[in-house]
Coordinates of C-alpha atoms in Angstrom, one line a residue:
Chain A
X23 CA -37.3 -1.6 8.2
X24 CA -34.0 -3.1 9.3
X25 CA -33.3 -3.6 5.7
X26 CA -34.5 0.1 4.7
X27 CA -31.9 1.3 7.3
X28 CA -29.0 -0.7 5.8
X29 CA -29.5 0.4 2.5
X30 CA -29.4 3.9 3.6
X31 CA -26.0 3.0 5.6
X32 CA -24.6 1.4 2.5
X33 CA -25.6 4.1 0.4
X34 CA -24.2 7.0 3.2
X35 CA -21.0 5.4 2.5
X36 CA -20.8 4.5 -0.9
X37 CA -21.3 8.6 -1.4
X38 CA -18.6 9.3 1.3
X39 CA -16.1 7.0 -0.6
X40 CA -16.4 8.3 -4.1
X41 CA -17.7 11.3 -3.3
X42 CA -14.0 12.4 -3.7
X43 CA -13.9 11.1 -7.4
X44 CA -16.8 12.4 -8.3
X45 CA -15.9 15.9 -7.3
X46 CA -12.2 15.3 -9.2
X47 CA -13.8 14.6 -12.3
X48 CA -16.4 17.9 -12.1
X49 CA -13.5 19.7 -11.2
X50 CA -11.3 18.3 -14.4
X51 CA -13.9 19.8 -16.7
X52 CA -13.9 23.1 -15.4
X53 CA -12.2 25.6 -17.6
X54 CA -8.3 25.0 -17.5
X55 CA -6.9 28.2 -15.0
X56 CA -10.3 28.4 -13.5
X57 CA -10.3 29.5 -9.7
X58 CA -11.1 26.2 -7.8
X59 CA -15.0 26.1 -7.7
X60 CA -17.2 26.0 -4.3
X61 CA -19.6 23.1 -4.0
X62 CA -22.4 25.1 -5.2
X63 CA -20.5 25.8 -8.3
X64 CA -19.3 22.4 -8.4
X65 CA -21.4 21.7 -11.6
X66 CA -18.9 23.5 -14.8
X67 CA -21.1 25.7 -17.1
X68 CA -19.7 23.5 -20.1
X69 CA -17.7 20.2 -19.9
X70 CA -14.4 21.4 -21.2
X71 CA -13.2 18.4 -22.5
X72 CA -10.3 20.3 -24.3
X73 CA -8.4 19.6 -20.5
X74 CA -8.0 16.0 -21.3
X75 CA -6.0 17.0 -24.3
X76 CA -4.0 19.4 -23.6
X77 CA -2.7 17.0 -20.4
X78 CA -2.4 13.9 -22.9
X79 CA -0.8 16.2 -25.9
X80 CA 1.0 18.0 -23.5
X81 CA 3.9 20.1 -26.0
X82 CA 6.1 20.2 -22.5
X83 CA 5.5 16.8 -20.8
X84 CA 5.6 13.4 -22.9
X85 CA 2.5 11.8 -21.1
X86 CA 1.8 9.6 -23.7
X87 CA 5.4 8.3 -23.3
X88 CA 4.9 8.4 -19.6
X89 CA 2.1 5.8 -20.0
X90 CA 3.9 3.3 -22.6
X91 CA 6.6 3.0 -20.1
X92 CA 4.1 2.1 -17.4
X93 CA 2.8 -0.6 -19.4
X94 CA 6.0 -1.7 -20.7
X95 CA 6.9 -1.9 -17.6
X96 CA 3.9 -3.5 -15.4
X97 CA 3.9 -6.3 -18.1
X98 CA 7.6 -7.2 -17.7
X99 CA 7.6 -7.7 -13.7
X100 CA 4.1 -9.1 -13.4
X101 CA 5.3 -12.0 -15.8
X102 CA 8.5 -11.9 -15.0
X103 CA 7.7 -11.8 -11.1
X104 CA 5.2 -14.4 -11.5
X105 CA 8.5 -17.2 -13.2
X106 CA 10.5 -16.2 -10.3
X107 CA 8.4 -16.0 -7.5
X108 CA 6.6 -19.2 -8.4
X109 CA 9.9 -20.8 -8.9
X110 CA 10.6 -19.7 -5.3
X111 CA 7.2 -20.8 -3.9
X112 CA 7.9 -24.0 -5.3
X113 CA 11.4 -24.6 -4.0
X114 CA 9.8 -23.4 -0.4
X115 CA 6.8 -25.9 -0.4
X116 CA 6.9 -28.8 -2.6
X117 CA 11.3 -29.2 -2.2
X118 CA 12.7 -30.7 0.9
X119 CA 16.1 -29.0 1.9
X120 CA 17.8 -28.3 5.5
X121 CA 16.8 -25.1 7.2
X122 CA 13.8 -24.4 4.7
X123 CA 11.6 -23.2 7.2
X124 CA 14.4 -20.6 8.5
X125 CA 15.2 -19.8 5.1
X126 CA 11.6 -18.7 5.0
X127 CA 11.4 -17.1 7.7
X128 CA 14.1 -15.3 7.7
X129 CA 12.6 -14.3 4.1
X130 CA 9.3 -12.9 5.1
X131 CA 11.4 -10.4 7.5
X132 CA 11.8 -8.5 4.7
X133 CA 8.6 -7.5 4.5
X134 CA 8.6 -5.5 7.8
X135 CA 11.2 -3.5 6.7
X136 CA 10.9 0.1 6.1
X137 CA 10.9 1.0 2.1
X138 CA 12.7 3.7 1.8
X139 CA 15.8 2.8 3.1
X140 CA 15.5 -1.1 1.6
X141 CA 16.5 0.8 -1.4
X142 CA 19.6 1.9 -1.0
X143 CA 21.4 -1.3 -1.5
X144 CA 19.0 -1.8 -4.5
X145 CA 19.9 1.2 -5.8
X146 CA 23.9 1.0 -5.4
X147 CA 23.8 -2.0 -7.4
X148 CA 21.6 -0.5 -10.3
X149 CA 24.0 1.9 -10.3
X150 CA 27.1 -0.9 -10.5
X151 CA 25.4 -2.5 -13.3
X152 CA 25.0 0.9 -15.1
X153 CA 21.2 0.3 -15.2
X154 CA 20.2 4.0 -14.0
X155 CA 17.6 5.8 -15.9
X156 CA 17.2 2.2 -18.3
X157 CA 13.7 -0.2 -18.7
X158 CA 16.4 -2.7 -16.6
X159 CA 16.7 -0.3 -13.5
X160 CA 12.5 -0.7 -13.3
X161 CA 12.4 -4.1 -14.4
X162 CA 14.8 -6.1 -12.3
X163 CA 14.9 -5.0 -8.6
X164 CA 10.9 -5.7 -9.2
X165 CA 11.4 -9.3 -9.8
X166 CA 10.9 -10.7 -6.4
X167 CA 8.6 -10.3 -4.0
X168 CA 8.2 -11.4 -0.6
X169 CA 4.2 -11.4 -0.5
X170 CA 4.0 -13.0 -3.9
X171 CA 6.2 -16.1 -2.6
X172 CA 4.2 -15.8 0.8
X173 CA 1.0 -16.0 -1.2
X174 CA 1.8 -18.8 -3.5
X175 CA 3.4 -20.8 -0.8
X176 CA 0.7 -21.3 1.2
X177 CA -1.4 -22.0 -2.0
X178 CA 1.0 -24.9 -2.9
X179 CA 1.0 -26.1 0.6
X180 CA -2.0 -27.7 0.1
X181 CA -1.6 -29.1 -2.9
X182 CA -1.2 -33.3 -2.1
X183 CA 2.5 -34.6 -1.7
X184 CA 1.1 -37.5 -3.7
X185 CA 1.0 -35.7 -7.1
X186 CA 4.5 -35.1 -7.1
X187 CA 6.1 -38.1 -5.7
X188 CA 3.9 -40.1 -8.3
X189 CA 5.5 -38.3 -11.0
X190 CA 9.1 -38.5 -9.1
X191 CA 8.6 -42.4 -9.3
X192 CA 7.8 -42.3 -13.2
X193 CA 10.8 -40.0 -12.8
X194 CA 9.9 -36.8 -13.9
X195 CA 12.5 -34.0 -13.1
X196 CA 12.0 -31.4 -10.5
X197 CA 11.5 -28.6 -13.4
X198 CA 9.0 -30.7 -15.5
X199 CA 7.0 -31.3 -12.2
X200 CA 7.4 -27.3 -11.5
X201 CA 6.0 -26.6 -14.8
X202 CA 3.9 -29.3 -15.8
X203 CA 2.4 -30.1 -12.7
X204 CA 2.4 -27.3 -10.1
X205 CA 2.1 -24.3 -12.2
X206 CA -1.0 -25.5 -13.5
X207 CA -2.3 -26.1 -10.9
X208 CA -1.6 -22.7 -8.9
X209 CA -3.8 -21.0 -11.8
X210 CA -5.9 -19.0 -9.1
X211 CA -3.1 -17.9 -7.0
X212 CA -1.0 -16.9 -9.8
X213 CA -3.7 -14.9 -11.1
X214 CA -4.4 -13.4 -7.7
X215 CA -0.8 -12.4 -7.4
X216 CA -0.7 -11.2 -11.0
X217 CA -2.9 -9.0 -9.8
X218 CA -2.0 -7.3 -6.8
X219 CA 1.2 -7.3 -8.9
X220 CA -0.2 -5.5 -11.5
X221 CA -1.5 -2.4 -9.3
X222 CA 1.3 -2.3 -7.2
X223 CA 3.8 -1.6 -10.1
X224 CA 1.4 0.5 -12.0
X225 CA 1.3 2.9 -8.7
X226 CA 5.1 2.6 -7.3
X227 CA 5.9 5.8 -7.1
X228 CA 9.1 5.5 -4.8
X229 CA 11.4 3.4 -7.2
X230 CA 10.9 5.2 -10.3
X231 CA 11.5 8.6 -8.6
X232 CA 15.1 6.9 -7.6
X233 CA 16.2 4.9 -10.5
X234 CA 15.3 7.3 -13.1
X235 CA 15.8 11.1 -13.9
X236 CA 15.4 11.7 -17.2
X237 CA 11.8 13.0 -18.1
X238 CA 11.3 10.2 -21.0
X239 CA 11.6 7.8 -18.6
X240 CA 9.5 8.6 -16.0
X241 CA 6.6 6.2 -15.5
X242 CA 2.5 8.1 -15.3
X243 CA 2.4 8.0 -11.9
X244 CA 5.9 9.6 -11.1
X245 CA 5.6 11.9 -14.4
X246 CA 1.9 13.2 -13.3
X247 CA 3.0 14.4 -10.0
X248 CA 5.3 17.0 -11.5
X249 CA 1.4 18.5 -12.8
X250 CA 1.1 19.3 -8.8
X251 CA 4.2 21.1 -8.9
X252 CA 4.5 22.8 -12.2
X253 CA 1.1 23.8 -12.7
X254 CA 0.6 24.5 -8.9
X255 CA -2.6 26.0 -7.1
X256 CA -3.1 27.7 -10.3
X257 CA -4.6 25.3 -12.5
X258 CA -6.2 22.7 -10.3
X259 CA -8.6 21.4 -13.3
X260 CA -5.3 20.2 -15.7
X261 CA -4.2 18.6 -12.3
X262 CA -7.3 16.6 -11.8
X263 CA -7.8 15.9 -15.3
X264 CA -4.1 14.3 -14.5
X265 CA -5.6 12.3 -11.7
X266 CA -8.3 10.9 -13.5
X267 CA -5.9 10.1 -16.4
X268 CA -4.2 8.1 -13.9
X269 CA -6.8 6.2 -11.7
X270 CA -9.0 5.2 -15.0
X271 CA -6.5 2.3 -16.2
X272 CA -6.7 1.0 -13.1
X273 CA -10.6 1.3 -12.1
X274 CA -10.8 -0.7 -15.7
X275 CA -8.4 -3.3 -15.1
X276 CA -9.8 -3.7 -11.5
X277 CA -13.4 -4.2 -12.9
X278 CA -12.3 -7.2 -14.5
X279 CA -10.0 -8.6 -11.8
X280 CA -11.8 -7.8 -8.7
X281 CA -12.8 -11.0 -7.2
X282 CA -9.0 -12.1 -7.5
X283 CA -8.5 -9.8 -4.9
X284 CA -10.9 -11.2 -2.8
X285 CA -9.2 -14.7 -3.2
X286 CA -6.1 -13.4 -2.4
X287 CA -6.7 -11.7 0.4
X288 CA -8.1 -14.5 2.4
X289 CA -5.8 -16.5 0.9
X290 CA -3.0 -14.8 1.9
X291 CA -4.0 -14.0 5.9
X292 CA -5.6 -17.5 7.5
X293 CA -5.1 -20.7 5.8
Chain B
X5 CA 18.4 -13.7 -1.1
X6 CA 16.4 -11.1 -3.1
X7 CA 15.3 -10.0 0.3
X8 CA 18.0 -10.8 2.6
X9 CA 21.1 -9.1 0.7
X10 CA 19.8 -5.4 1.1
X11 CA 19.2 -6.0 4.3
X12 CA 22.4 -7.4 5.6
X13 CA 24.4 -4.6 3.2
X14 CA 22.5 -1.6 5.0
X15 CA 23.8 -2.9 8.3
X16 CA 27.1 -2.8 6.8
X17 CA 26.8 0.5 5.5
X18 CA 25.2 1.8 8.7
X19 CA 29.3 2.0 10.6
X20 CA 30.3 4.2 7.5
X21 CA 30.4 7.8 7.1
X22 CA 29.7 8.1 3.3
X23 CA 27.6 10.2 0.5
X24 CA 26.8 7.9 -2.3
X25 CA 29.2 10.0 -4.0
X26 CA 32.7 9.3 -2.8
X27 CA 34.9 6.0 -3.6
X28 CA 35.8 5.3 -0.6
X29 CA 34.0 5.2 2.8
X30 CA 35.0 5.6 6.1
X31 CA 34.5 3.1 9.1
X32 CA 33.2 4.9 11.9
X33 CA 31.7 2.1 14.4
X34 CA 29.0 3.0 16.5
X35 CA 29.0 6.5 15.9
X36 CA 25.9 6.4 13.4
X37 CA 23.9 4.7 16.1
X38 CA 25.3 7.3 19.0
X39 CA 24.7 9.9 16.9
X40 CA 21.0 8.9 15.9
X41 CA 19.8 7.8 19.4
X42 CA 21.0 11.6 20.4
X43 CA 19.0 13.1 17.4
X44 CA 15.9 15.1 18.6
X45 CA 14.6 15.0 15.4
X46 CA 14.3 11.2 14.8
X47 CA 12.6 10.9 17.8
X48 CA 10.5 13.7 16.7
X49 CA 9.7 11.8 13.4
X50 CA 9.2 8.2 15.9
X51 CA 7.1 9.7 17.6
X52 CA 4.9 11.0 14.9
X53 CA 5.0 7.9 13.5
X54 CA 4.0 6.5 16.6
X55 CA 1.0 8.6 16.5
X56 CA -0.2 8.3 13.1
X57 CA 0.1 4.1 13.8
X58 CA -2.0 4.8 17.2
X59 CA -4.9 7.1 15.3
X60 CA -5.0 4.9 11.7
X61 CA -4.8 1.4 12.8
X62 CA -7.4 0.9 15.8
X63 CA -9.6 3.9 14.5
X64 CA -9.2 2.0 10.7
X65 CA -10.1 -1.5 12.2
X66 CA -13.0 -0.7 14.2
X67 CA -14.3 1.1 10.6
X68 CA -13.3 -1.9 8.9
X69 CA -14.9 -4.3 10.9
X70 CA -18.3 -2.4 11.3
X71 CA -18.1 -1.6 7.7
X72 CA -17.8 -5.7 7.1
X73 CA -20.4 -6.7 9.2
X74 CA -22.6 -4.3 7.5
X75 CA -21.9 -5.7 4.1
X76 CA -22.1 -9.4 5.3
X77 CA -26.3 -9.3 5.2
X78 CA -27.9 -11.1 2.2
X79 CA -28.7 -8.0 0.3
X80 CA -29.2 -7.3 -3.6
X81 CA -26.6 -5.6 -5.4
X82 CA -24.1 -6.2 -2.1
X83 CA -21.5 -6.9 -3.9
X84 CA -21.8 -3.9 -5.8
X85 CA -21.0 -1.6 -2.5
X86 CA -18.4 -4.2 -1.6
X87 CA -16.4 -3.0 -4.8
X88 CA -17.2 0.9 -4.2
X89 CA -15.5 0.3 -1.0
X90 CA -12.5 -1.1 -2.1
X91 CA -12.1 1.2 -5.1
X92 CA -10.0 4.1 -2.5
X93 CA -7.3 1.2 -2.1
X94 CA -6.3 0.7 -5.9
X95 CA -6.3 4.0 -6.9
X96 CA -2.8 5.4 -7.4
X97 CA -1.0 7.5 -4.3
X98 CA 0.0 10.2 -6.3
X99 CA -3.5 10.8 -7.6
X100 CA -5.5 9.9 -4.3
X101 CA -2.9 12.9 -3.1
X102 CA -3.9 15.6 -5.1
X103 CA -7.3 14.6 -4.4
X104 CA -7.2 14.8 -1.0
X105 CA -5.1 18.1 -0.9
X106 CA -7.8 19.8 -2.4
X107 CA -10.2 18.2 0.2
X108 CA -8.4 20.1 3.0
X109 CA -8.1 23.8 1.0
X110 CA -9.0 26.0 3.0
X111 CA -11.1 28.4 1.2
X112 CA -13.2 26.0 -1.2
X113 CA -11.9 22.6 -0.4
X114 CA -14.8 19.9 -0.1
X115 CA -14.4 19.5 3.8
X116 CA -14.5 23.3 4.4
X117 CA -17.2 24.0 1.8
X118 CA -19.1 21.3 3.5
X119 CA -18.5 22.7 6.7
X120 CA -19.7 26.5 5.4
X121 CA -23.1 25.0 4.3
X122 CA -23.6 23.6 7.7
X123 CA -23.2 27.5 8.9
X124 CA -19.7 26.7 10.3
X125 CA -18.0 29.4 8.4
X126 CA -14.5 29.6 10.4
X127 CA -11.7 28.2 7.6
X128 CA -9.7 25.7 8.6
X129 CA -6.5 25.2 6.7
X130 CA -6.4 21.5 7.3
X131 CA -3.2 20.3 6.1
X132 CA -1.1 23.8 7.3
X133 CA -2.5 23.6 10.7
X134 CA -0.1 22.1 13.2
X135 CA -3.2 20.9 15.1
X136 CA -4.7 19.5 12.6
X137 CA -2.1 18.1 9.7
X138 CA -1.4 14.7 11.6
X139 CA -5.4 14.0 11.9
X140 CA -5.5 15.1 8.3
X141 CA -3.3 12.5 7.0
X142 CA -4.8 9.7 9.6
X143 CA -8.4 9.8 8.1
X144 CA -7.6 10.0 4.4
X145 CA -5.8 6.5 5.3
X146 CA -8.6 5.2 7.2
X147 CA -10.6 6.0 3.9
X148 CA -8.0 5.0 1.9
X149 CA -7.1 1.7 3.9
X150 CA -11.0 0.6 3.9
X151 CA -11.6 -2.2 1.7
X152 CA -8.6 -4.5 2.6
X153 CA -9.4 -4.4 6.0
X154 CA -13.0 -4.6 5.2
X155 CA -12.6 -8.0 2.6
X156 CA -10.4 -9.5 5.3
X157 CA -13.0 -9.4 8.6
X158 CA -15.3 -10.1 6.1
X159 CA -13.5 -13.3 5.0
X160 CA -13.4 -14.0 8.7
X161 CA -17.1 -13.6 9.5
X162 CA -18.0 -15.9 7.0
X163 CA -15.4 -18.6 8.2
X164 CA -17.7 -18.4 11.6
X165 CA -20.0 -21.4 11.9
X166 CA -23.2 -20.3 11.7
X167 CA -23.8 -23.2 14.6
X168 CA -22.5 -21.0 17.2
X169 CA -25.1 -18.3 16.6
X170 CA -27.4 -20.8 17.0
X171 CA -26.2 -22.0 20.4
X172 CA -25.6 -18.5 21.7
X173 CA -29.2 -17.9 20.4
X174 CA -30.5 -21.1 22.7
X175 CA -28.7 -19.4 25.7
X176 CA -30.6 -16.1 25.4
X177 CA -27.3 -14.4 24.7
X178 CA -28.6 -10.8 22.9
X179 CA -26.9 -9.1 20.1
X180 CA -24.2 -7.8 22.0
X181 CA -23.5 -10.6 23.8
X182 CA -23.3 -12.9 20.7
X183 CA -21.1 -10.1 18.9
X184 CA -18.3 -10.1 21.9
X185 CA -18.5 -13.6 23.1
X186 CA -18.8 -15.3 19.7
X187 CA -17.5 -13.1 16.9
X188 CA -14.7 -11.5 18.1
X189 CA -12.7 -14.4 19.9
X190 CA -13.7 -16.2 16.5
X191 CA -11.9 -13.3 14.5
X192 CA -9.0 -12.9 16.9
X193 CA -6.3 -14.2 14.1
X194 CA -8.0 -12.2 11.9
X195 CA -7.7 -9.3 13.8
X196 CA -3.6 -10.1 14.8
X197 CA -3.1 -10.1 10.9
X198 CA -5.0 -7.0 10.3
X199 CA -3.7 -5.2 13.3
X200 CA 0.5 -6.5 12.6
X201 CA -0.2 -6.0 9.1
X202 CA -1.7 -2.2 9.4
X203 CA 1.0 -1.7 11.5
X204 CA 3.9 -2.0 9.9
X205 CA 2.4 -0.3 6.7
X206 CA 1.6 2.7 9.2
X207 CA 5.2 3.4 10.1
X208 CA 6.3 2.8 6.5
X209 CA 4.2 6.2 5.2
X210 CA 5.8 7.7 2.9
X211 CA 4.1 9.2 -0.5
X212 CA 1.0 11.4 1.2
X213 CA 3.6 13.0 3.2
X214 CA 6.0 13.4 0.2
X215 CA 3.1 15.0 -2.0
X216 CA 1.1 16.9 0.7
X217 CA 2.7 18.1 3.7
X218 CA 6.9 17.4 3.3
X219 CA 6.6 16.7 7.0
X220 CA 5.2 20.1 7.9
X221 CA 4.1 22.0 9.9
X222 CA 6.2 22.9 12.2
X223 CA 7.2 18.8 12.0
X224 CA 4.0 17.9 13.2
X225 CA 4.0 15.2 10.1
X226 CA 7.5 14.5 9.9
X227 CA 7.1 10.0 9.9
X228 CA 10.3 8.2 10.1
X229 CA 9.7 6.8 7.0
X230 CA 9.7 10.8 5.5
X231 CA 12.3 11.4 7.8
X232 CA 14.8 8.6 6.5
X233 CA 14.1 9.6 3.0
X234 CA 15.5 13.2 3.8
X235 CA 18.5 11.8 5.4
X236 CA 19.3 9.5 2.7
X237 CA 18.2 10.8 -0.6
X238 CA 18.4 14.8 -0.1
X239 CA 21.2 15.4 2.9
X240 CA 23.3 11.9 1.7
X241 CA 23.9 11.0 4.8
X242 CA 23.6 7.4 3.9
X243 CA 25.0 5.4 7.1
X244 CA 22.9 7.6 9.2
X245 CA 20.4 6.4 7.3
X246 CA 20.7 2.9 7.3
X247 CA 21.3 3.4 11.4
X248 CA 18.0 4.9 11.4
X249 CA 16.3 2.1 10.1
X250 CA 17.8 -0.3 11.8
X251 CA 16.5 1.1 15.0
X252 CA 13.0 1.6 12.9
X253 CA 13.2 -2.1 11.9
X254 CA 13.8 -2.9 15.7
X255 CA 10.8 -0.6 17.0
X256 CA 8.5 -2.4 13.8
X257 CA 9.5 -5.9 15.7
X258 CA 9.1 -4.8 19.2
X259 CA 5.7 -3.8 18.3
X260 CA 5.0 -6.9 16.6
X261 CA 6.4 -9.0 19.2
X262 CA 3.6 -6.9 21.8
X263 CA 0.9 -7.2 19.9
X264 CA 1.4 -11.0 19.4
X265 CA 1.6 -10.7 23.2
X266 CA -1.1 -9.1 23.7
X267 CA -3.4 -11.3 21.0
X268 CA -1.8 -14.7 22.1
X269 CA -4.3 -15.8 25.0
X270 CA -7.1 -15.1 21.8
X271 CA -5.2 -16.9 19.5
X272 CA -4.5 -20.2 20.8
X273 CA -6.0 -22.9 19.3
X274 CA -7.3 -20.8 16.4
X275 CA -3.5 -19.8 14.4
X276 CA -2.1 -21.8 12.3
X277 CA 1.0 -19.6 10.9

């Protein structure tokens, strides 16, 4: 009985949670400049595929473009973040230098402060460098991350002092001990923050809006929101069909790395 | 120094009078700061902010945490619901937007078509209603905000030594008396890191009221973080700007600094950084 009753919980809000998908994707086949359906009409008389299409071929927007730059994009900081934040992580945890602990804490400030603004000074120097509206403008300032470092800190934390000061004695440098030694070890937490990484590049939507102007090198999420404006309340299917064009790379990629966010999580909040 | 540079340079540019535009700015000392503590409309935007933080983050937790101890029974296919609910959080702002605006329509959004099969058949026009916008936007982030919160108490309940049920058990404590005198001093870092966390993300809102309501109406959903954005990116007013969040940085802090406060008679003994 008391089992009966927690399915039917679970259930409730499984249905309240994607219930909003479910109704994007019914609305994305309607017919493309179709009134917005009721809930009893919810179900489209045909699946109009043709939707899908005409948002991917689009003759006005370049959304295919739109989505090579995203994953040109996500694939240079997540690696690239992963080298430098790791690097960072390393120097904070397994290096002894004056005023570390200040350093870091000073470092993990960052994180409280308010986005928007943060990127001003960000942006001033993408400017200097000429980087505007350029891969290097989306790439770069996405390098480091405060959480990432946070997160593989307290991994390397616990890794023994032993290891190291073993190899230090058969003197091994501090980079070969970084790369042959800790990095291999971090494999779990650099997955975990590969991930997190991963989604939240692939669904910035403030930097990209900044740094670039130029409607080839808009990233999917910043170049699908324009289908909210353009197309307006008059086509509401091509804007879902944009939606759902948009969450499915992510629902895959999440399928396959969803217990990494479990890890991370609870790695991240109480050691 | 990633970090610490862009903070330190908008201080600097926070006593200059400049628009991104011209070569040279000017010093102005305080006057960014005098003129944004007398600005009605910051404090409009603070205080909104205030009260999306005070409606998301308890209301969000006390979801959360039900939601967790609901999902930590032995159960086939658990893990299965465990991933539904967490599927809101990866999903892409901009999308999760749209979506959500056409929850609210008034005439055949989801809500209000729900609503007219129930026989309630006065439209509301959720995200244009003054009274109702700033609701609006705090229960599509307590949906959206679920699974995070969810995976973290529920990384906490499991850390619980089953041992102490037990003992509570063999004092005839009941259900309810287990649940307040065992789990939640046991989750109390938990719950700091959830609450600090939640927090700060709550004053940082930016993209649902960028794509939905652009701080309307009437203001009602004006945050600070949408507020800033305006000052600095449409009107230029870039030491303004950096002013305003440095008084935004200093409320963030302040409420930190209160909640650790307020958690720290829970926490000792249990935190460890």
């Amino acid at each position: 009985m008391k089992k009966l009753l927690s399915y039917l919980l679970l259930i409730l809000l499984a249905l309240f949670l994607a219930a909003p998908f479910v109704w994007m994707i019914l609305v994305s086949l309607h017919p493309s400049k179709a009134p917005i359906p009721s809930v009893d009409k919810i179900l489209p008389d045909q699946a109009h595929w043709e939707n899908y299409r005409l948002v991917l071929f689009n003759p006005e927007l370049p959304v295919f473009r739109f989505f090579v730059n995203s994953v040109i994009v996500t694939c240079a900081v997540v690696f690239g973040q992963l080298f430098v934040t790791s690097l960072a992580a390393f120097g904070f945890s397994r290096l002894t230098f004056r005023g570390r602990d200040a350093l870091f804490n000073l470092f993990l400030l960052s994180l409280m402060f308010a986005g928007p603004v943060m990127q001003l000074p960000v942006y001033l120097l993408v400017r200097s460098a000429g980087w505007l509206d350029t891969y290097w403008a989306l790439i770069v300032p996405g390098l480091s991350s405060a959480f990432n470092v946070f997160l593989l800190r307290q991994f390397m934390l616990a890794i023994p002092k032993e290891l190291d000061e073993a190899a230090r004695l058969d003197g091994a440098g501090e980079f070969f001990i970084y790369r042959r030694l800790i990095l291999p070890l971090s494999k779990t937490a650099l997955a975990t923050a590969g991930a997190f990484t991963f989604f939240a590049v692939w669904t910035d939507f403030f930097w990209p809006l900044l740094a670039t102007n130029s409607v080839e090198m808009r990233t999917l999420e910043v170049g699908l929101s324009v289908f909210k404006n353009s197309y307006g309340g008059a086509n509401w299917p091509l804007q879902m069909t944009a939606a759902v064009i948009v969450i499915t790379p992510l629902l895959l990629v999440f399928l396959f790395t969803q217990r990494f966010f479990v890890k991370g999580i609870t790695m991240g909040s109480i050691k | 120094m990633f970090a610490l540079f862009p903070l330190l340079y908008t201080f600097y540019l926070s006593f200059f009078k400049w628009n991104l535009i011209q070569e040279s700015k000017q010093f102005v000392g305080a006057a960014n700061y005098r003129y944004s503590f007398s600005d009605g409309l910051f404090w409009n935007a603070m205080g909104n902010s205030f009260r999306f933080a005070l409606g998301s983050v308890p209301f969000g937790m006390a979801v959360a945490l039900g939601v967790a101890i609901l999902v930590n029974q032995k159960l086939r296919g658990i893990t299965v619901f465990r991933t539904i609910y967490y599927i809101p959080a990866i999903s892409s702002g901009v999308a999760i937007a749209m979506l959500w605006i056409y929850v609210y329509l008034p005439e055949t959004g989801l809500i209000n078509s729900l609503l007219g099969m129930a026989g309630i058949t006065n439209k509301t026009d959720f995200l244009q209603n003054p009274g109702w916008a700033m609701s609006a936007l705090v229960f599509m982030s307590v949906w959206v905000g679920l699974g995070p919160k969810m995976i973290l108490f529920l990384a906490g309940l499991m850390g619980i030594p089953p041992a102490l049920y037990e003992a509570s058990e063999l004092d005839g404590a009941s259900k309810w008396q287990s649940f307040w005198h065992v789990t939640l001093p046991m989750l109390a870092p938990t719950t700091f890191f959830v609450m600090v966390t939640s927090t700060i993300g709550a004053f940082q809102l930016f993209t649902p009221v960028y794509m939905m309501t652009k701080g309307g109406p009437q203001d009602t959903t004006d945050v600070v973080g949408y507020h800033i954005y305006i000052e600095a990116w449409q009107k230029f007013l870039v030491g303004i700007a950096g002013a305003k969040s440095f008084i935004l940085l200093l409320v963030i802090a302040i409420f930190a600094f209160l909640q650790y406060r307020m958690m720290k008679k829970q926490l000792e003994g249990y935190w460890v950084g």
